[in-house]
CSV table of C-alpha atoms in Angstrom, one decimal:
chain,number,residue,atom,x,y,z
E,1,UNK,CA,106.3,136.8,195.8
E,2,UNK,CA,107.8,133.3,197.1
E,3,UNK,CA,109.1,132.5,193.3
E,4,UNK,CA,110.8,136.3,193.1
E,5,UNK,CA,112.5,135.4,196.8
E,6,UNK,CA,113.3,132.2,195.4
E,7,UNK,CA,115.0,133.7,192.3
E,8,UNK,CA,116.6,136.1,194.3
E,9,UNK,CA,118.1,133.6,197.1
E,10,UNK,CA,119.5,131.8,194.2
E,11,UNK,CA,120.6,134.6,192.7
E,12,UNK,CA,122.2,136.0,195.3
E,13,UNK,CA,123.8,132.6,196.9
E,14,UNK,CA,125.4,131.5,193.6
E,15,UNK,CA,127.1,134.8,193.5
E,16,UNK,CA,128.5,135.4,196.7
E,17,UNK,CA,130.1,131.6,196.7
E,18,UNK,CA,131.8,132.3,193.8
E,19,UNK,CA,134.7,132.3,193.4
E,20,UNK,CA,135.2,135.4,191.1
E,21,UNK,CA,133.4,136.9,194.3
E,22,UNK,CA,135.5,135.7,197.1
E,23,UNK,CA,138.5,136.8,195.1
E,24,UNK,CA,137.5,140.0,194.2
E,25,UNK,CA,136.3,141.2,198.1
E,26,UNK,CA,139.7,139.6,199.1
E,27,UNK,CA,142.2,141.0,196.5
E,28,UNK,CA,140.8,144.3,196.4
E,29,UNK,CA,142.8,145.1,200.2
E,30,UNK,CA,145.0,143.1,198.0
E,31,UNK,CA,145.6,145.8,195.2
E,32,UNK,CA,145.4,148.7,197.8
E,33,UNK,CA,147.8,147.6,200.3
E,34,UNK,CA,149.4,145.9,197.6
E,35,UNK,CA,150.3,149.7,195.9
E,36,UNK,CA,151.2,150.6,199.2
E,37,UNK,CA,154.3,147.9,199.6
E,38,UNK,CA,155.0,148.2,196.0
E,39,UNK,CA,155.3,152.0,196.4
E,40,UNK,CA,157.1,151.9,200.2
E,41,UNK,CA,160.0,149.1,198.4
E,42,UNK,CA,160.6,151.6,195.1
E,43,UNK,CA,160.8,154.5,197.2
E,44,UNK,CA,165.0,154.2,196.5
E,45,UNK,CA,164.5,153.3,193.1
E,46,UNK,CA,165.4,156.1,191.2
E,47,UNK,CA,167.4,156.6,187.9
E,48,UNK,CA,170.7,157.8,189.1
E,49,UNK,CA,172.1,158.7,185.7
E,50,UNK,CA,173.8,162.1,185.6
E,51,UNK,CA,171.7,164.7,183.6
E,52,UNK,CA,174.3,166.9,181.8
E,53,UNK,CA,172.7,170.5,180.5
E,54,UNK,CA,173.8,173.7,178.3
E,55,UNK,CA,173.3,176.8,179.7
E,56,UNK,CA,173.2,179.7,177.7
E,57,UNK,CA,173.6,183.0,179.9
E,58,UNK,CA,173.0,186.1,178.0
E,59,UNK,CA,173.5,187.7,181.2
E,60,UNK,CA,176.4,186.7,181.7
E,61,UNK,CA,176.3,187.0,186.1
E,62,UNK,CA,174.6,183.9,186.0
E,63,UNK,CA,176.2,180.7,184.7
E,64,UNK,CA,179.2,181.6,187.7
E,65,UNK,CA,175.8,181.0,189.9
E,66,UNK,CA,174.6,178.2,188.8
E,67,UNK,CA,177.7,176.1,188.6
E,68,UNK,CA,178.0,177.2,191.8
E,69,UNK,CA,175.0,176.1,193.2
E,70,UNK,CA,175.5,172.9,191.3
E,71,UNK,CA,178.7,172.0,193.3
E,72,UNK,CA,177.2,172.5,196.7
E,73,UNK,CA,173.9,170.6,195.3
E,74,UNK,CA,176.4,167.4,193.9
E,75,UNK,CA,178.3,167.7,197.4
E,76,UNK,CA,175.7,167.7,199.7
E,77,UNK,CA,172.0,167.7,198.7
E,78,UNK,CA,171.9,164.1,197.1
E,79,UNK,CA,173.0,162.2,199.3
E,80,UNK,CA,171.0,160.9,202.4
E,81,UNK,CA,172.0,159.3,206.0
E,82,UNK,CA,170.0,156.9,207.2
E,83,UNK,CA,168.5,157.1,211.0
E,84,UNK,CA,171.0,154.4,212.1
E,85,UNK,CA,174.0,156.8,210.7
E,86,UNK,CA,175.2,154.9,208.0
E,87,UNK,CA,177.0,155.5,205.1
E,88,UNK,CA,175.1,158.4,203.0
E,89,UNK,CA,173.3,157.0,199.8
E,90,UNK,CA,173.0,159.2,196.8
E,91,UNK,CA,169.4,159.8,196.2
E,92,UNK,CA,169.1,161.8,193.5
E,93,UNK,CA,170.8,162.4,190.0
E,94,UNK,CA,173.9,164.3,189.9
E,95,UNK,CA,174.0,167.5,187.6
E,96,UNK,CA,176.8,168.1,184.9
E,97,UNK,CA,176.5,172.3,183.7
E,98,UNK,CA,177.9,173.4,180.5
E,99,UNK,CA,178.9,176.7,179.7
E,100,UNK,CA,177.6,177.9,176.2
E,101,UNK,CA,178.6,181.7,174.4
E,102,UNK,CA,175.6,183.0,173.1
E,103,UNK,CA,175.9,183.8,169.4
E,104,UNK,CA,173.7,186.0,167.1
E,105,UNK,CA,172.4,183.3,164.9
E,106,UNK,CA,170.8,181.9,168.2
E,107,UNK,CA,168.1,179.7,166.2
E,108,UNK,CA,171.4,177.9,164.4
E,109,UNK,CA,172.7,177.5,168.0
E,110,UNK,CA,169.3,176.2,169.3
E,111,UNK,CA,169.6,173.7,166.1
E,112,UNK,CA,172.8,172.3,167.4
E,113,UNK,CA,172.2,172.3,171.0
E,114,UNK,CA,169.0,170.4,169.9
E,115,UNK,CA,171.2,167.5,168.3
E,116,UNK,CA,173.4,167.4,170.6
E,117,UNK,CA,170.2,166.4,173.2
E,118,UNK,CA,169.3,163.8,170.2
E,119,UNK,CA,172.4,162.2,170.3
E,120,UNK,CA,172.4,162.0,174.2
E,121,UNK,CA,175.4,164.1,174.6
E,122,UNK,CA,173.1,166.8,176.3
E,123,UNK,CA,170.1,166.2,178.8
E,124,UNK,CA,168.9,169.5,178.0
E,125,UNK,CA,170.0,173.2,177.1
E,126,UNK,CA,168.4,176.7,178.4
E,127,UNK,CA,168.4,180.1,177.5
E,128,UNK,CA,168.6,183.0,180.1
E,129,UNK,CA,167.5,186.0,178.9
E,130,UNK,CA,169.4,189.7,179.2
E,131,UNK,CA,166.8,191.0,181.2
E,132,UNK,CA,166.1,188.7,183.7
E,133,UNK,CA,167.1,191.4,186.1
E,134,UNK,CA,164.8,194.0,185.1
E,135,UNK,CA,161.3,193.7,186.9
E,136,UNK,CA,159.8,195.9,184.1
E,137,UNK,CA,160.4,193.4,181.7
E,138,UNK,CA,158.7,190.2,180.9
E,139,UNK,CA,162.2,187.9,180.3
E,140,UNK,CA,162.2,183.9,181.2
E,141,UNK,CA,164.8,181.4,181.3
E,142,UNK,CA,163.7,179.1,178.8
E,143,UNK,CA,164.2,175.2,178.8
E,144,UNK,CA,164.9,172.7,176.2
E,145,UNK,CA,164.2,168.5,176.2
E,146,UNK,CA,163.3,165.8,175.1
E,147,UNK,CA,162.3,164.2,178.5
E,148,UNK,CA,159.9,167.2,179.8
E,149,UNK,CA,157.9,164.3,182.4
E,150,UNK,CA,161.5,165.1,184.0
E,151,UNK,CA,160.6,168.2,186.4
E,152,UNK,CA,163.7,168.0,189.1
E,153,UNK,CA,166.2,169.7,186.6
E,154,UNK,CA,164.0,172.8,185.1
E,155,UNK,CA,162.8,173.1,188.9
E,156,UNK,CA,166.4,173.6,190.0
E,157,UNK,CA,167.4,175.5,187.6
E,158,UNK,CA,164.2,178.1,188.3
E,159,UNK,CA,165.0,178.4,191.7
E,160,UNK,CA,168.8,178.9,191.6
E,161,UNK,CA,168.3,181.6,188.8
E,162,UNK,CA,165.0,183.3,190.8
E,163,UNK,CA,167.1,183.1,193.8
E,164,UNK,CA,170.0,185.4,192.4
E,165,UNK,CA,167.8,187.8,190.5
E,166,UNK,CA,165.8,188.7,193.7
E,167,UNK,CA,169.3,188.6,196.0
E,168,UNK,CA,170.4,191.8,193.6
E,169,UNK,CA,167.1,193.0,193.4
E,170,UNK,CA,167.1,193.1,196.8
E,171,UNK,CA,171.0,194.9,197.3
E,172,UNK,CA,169.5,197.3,194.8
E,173,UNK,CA,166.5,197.9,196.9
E,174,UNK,CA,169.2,198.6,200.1
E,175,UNK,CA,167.2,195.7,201.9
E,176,UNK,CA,168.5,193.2,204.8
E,177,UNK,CA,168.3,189.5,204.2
E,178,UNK,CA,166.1,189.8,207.8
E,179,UNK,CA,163.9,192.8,205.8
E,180,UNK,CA,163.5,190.3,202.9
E,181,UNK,CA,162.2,187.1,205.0
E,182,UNK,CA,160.0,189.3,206.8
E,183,UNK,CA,157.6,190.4,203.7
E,184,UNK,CA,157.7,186.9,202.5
E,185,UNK,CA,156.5,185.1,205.6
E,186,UNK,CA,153.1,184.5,204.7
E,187,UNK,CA,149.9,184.5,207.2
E,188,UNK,CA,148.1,181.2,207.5
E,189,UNK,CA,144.6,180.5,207.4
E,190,UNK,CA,142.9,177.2,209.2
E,191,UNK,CA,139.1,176.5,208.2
E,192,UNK,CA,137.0,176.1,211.0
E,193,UNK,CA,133.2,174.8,211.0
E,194,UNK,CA,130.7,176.8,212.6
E,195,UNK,CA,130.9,178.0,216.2
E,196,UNK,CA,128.4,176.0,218.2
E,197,UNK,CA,126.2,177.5,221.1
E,198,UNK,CA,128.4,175.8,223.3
E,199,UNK,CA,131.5,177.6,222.1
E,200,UNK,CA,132.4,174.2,220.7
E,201,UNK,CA,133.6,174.4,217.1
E,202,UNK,CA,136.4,172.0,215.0
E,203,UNK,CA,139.0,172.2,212.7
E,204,UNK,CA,138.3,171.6,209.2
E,205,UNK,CA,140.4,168.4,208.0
E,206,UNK,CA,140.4,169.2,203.8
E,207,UNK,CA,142.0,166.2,203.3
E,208,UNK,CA,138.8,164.8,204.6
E,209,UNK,CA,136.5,166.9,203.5
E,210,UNK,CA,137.8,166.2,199.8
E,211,UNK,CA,138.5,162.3,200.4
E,212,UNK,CA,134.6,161.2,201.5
E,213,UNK,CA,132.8,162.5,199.1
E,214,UNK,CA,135.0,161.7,196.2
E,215,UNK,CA,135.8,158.1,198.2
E,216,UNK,CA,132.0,157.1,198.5
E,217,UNK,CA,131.1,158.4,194.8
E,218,UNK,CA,134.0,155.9,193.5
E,219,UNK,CA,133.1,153.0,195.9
E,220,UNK,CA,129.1,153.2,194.3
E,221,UNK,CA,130.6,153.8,191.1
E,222,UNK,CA,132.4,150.7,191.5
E,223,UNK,CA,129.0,148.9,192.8
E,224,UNK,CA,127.4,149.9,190.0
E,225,UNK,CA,130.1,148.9,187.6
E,226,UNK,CA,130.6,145.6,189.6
E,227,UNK,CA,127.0,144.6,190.1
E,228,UNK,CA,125.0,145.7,186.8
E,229,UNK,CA,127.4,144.5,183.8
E,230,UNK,CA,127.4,141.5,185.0
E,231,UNK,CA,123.7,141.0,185.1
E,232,UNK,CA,123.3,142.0,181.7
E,233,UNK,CA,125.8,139.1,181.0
E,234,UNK,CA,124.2,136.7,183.4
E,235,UNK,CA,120.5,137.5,181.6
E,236,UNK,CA,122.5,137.2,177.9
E,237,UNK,CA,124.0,133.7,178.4
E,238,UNK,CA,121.2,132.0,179.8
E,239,UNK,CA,119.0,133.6,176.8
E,240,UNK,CA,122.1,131.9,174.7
E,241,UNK,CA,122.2,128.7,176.2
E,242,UNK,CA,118.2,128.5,175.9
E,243,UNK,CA,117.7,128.6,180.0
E,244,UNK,CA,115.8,131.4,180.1
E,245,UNK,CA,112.6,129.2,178.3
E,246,UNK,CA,112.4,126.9,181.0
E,247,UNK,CA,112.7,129.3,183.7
E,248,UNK,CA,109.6,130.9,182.3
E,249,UNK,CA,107.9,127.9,182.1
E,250,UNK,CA,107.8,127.8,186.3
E,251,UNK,CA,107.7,131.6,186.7
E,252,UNK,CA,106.9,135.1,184.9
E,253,UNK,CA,108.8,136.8,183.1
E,254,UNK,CA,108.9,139.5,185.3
E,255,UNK,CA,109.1,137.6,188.4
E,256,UNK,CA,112.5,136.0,187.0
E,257,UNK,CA,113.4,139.7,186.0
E,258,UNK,CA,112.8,141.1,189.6
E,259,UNK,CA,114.1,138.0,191.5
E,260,UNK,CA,117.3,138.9,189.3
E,261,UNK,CA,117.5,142.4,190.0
E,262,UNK,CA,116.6,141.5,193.9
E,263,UNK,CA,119.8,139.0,194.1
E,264,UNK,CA,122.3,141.6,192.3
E,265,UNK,CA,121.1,144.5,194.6
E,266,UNK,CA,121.8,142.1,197.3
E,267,UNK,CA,125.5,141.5,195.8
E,268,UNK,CA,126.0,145.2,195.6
E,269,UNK,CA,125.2,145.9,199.1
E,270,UNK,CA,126.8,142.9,200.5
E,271,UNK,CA,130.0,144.1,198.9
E,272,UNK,CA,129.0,147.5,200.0
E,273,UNK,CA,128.7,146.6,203.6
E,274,UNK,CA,131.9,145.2,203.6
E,275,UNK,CA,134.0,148.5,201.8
E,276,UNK,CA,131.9,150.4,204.6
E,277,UNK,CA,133.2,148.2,207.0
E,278,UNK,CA,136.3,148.5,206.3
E,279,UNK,CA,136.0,152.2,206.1
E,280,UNK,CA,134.7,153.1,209.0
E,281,UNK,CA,137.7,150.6,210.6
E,282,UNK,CA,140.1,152.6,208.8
E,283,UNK,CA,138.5,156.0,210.5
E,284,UNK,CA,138.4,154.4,214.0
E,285,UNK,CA,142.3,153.6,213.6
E,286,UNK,CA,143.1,156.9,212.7
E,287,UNK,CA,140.5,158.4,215.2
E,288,UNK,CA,138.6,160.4,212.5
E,289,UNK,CA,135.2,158.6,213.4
E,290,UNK,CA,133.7,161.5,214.9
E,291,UNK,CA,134.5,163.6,211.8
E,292,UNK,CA,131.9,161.4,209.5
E,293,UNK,CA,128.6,161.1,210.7
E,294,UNK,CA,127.0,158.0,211.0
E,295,UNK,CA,123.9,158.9,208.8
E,296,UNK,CA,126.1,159.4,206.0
E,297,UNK,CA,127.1,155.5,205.8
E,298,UNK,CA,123.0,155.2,205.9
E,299,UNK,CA,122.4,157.6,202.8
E,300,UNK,CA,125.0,155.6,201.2
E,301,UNK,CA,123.4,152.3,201.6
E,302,UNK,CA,120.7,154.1,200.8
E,303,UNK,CA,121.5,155.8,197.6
E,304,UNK,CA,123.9,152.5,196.2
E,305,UNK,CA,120.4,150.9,196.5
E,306,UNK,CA,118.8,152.6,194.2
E,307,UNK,CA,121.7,153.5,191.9
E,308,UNK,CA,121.7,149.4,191.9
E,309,UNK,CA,117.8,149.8,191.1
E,310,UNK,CA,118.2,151.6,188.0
E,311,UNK,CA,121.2,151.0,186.1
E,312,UNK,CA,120.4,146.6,187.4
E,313,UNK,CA,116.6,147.1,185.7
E,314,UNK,CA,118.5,148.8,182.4
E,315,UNK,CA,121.1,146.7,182.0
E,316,UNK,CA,118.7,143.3,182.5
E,317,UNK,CA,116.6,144.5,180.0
E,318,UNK,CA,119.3,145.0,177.4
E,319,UNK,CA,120.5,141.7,178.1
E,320,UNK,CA,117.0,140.1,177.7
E,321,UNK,CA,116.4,142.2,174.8
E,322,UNK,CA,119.2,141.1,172.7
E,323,UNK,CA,120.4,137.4,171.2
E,324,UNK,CA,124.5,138.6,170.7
E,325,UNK,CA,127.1,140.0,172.8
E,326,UNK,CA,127.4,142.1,169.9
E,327,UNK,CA,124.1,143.9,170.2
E,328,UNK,CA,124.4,144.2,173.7
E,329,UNK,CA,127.4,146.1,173.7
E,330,UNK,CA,126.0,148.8,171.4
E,331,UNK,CA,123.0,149.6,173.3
E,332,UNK,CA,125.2,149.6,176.2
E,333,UNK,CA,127.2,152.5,175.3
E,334,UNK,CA,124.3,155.7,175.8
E,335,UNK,CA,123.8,153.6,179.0
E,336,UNK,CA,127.5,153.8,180.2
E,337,UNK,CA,127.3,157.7,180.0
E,338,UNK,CA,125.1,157.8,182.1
E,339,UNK,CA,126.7,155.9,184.6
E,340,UNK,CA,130.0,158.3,183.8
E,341,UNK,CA,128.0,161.4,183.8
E,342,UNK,CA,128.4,161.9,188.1
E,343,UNK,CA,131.9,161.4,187.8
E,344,UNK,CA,132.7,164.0,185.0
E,345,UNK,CA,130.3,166.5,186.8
E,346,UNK,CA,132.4,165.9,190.5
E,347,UNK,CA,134.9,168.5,190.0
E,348,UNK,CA,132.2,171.8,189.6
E,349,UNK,CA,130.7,170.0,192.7
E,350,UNK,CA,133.2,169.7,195.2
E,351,UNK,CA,134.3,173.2,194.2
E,352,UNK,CA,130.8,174.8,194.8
E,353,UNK,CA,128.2,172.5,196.0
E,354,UNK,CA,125.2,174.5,196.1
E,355,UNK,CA,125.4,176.6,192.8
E,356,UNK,CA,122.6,176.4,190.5
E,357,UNK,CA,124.4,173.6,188.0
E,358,UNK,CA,125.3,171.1,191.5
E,359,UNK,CA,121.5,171.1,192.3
E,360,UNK,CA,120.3,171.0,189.0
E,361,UNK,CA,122.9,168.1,187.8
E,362,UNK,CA,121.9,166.2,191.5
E,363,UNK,CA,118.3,166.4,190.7
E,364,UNK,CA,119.0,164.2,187.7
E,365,UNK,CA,117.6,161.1,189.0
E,366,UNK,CA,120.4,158.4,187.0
E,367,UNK,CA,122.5,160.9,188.7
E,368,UNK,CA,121.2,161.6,191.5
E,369,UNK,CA,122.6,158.5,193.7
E,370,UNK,CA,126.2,159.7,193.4
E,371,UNK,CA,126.3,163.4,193.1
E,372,UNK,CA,123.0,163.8,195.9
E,373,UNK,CA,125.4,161.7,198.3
E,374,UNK,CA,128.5,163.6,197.2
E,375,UNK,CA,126.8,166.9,198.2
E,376,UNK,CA,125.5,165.4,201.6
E,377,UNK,CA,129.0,164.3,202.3
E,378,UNK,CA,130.5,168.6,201.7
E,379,UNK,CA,129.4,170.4,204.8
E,380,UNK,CA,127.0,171.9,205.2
E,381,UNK,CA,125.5,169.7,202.7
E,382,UNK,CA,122.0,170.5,200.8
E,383,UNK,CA,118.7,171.8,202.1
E,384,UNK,CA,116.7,169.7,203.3
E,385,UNK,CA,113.9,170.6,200.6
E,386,UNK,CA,116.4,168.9,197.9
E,387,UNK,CA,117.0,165.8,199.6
E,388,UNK,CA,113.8,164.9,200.0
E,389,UNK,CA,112.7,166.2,196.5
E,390,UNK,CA,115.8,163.8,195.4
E,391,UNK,CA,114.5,160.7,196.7
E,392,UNK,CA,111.5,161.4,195.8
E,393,UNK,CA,112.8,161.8,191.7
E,394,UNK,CA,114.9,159.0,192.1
E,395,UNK,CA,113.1,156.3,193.6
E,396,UNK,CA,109.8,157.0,191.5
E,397,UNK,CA,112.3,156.8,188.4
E,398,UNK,CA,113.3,153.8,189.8
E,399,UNK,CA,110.7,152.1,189.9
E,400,UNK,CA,109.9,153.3,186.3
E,401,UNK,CA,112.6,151.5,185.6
E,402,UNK,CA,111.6,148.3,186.8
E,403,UNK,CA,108.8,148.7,185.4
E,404,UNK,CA,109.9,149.3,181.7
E,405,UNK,CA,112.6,146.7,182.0
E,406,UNK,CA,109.7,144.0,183.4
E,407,UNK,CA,107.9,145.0,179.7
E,408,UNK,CA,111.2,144.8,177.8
E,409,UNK,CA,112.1,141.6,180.1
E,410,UNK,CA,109.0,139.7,179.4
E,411,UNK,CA,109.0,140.2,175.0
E,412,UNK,CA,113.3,140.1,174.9
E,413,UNK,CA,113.5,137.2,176.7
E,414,UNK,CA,111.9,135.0,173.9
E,415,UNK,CA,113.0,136.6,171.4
E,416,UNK,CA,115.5,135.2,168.8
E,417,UNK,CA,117.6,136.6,165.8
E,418,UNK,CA,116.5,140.3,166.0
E,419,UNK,CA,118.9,143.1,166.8
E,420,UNK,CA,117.3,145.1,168.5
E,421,UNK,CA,116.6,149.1,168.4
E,422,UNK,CA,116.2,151.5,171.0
E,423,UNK,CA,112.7,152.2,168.8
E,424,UNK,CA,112.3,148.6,169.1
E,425,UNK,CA,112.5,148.7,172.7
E,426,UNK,CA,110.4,151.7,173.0
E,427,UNK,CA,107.7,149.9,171.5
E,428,UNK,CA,107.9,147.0,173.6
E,429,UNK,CA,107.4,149.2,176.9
E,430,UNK,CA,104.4,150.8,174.8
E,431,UNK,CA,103.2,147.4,174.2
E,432,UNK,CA,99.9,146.7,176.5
């Protein structure tokens, strides 16, 4: 057990004074606050460029509207005053409307409207059609360009047209403007938790309730991701360079194996117990501390332990088990989707954690780190039946993993000039 502590100190010392390390725990805030700034400077920086569209009005009460609108919108709604009362600053991009006669060949006249956009004499073009007016029919305005990310123009355009059609719908209906506001004020609903025997009982935050859950799953995923690849490579280059022989000349095989695994797991949750630090910083700032229990940082350490168990085991015995980068990266690709699976399956999850597929898919032990701790992290969370069946799963699969990788470990690592097989492999673990 000394040599494995020994491996692991080393292990563990040479990667934390690194300086790949030191940079990537210190320009991590880096990147984060650094989209912050970056977002907070281009806030004004917005194309200004007039958009100039067609409009087709078979109705012909609507393009008087909509120019109309546009002129009060050009006037007054792009511009903005800053607090100190400055000189307004346009903000967004100034409309142009075009009047346009419909005409019976109306796909010729789509044709040309079409170049027209092609040749940047048009931003767009739409068609309002006749019966717009008529709630018994299904009519649409419809919207023509080349640029569709653009959304503030066909948005505009919606709402000035929806705006008119339900003003005469609503003269035709002999309804007040007052009448009108009053059946489209809406009654909100707040989520509360349960009511405590104390009469205590709090607000639902769903911003929170979304953001730890999916925030922990990507912090582990990031462990993982962080932590096991680079063992693989570690165990690959010193099979390479030839260091691996004499290591096993003063230990085991699998004591260099699990003295590996033991100094990466101690990477991961290093890094881990800084991000949590950080976290639960960030919550005492904005005095949401008492929203996120304190057992849930523990099932996190917790569960990135053995999530660093597993896929740290698989990916050291791939790396022992092959001679090439080449090889490596082919047998790590059915490994990958199983690191990917708990974030393809977090959608179902968060919207119904306790139906059959989010207990089933959280029993999965490679899964079960991420998407168990995701489901402890949405109120009310799981029964207590599952969590302890799920540790159970996981950490016996865990150490089936050591275990297989410590066979695959001690025949890879002297190995030369095969590419390996997952048959190959298989055999190995078989091997007595």
């Amino acid at each position: 057990m000394n040599k494995v502590l020994a491996v692991a100190k080393y292990e563990y010392l040479i990667a934390v004074t690194s300086k790949a390390f030191l940079l990537g725990v210190v320009m991590m805030p880096v990147f984060m606050g650094g989209a912050i700034v970056v977002q907070y400077l281009t806030r004004d920086q917005v194309d200004l460029t007039a958009r100039k569209i067609a409009v087709v009005d078979k109705t012909g009460r609507l393009f008087d509207v909509i120019e109309q609108q546009n002129k009060i919108r050009n006037e007054f709604e792009i511009f903005e005053t800053d607090e100190d009362g400055g000189e307004p600053r346009q903000t967004r991009a100034e409309f142009s409307i075009e009047r346009v006669e419909p005409e019976s060949d109306e796909e010729e006249l789509g044709i040309r409207l079409s170049d027209r956009i092609r040749s940047n004499e048009l931003f767009a073009f739409a068609v309002i059609e006749e019966d717009v007016f008529d709630p018994s029919k299904q009519a649409t305005v419809r919207y023509y360009s080349q640029t569709p990310s653009y959304q503030t123009l066909p948005n505009w355009i919606e709402r000035v047209v929806n705006g008119e059609v339900k003003r005469e719908r609503t003269e035709q209906l002999g309804l007040s403007n007052e009448d009108v506001l009053s059946l489209a004020r809406t009654v909100p609903t707040r989520t509360f938790g349960l009511i405590e025997r104390d009469g205590e009982v709090k607000e639902e935050n769903r911003v929170l309730t979304f953001m730890v859950p999916f925030g922990g799953l990507m912090l582990m995923f990031m462990m993982v991701m962080s932590v096991a690849p680079a063992m693989l490579n570690n165990v690959l280059e010193e099979k390479m360079q030839k260091i691996s022989e004499f290591l096993v000349s003063s230990v085991t095989p699998f004591q260099l194996m699990l003295g590996k695994l033991f100094g990466a797991v101690g990477v991961g949750l290093t890094l881990s117990t800084i991000y949590l630090g950080a976290a639960y910083g960030m919550a005492r700032y904005f005095e949401i501390d008492d929203r996120i229990p304190f057992t849930l940082y523990l099932w996190f350490a917790f569960f990135v332990l053995l999530a660093l168990v597993i896929f740290g085991s698989i990916f050291s015995a791939i790396g022992a088990a092959c001679s090439e980068i080449r090889d490596a990266q082919s047998l790590m690709t059915p490994v990958m989707l199983l690191v990917i699976i708990p974030m393809m399956c977090m959608a179902p999850i968060l919207d119904s954690p306790s139906s059959t597929f989010s207990r089933a898919i959280s029993l999965f032990p490679p899964a079960t780190p991420m998407l168990m701790f995701a489901r402890i992290a949405i109120p009310p969370g799981p029964a207590l039946w599952e969590i302890v069946l799920a540790v159970i799963l996981t950490a016996l699969f865990a150490a089936g993993c050591v275990w297989a990788a410590g066979k695959v470990f001690r025949v890879g690592i002297l190995s030369q000039g095969q590419a390996p097989s997952f048959a190959k492999l298989v055999s190995w673990v078989l091997t007595k």
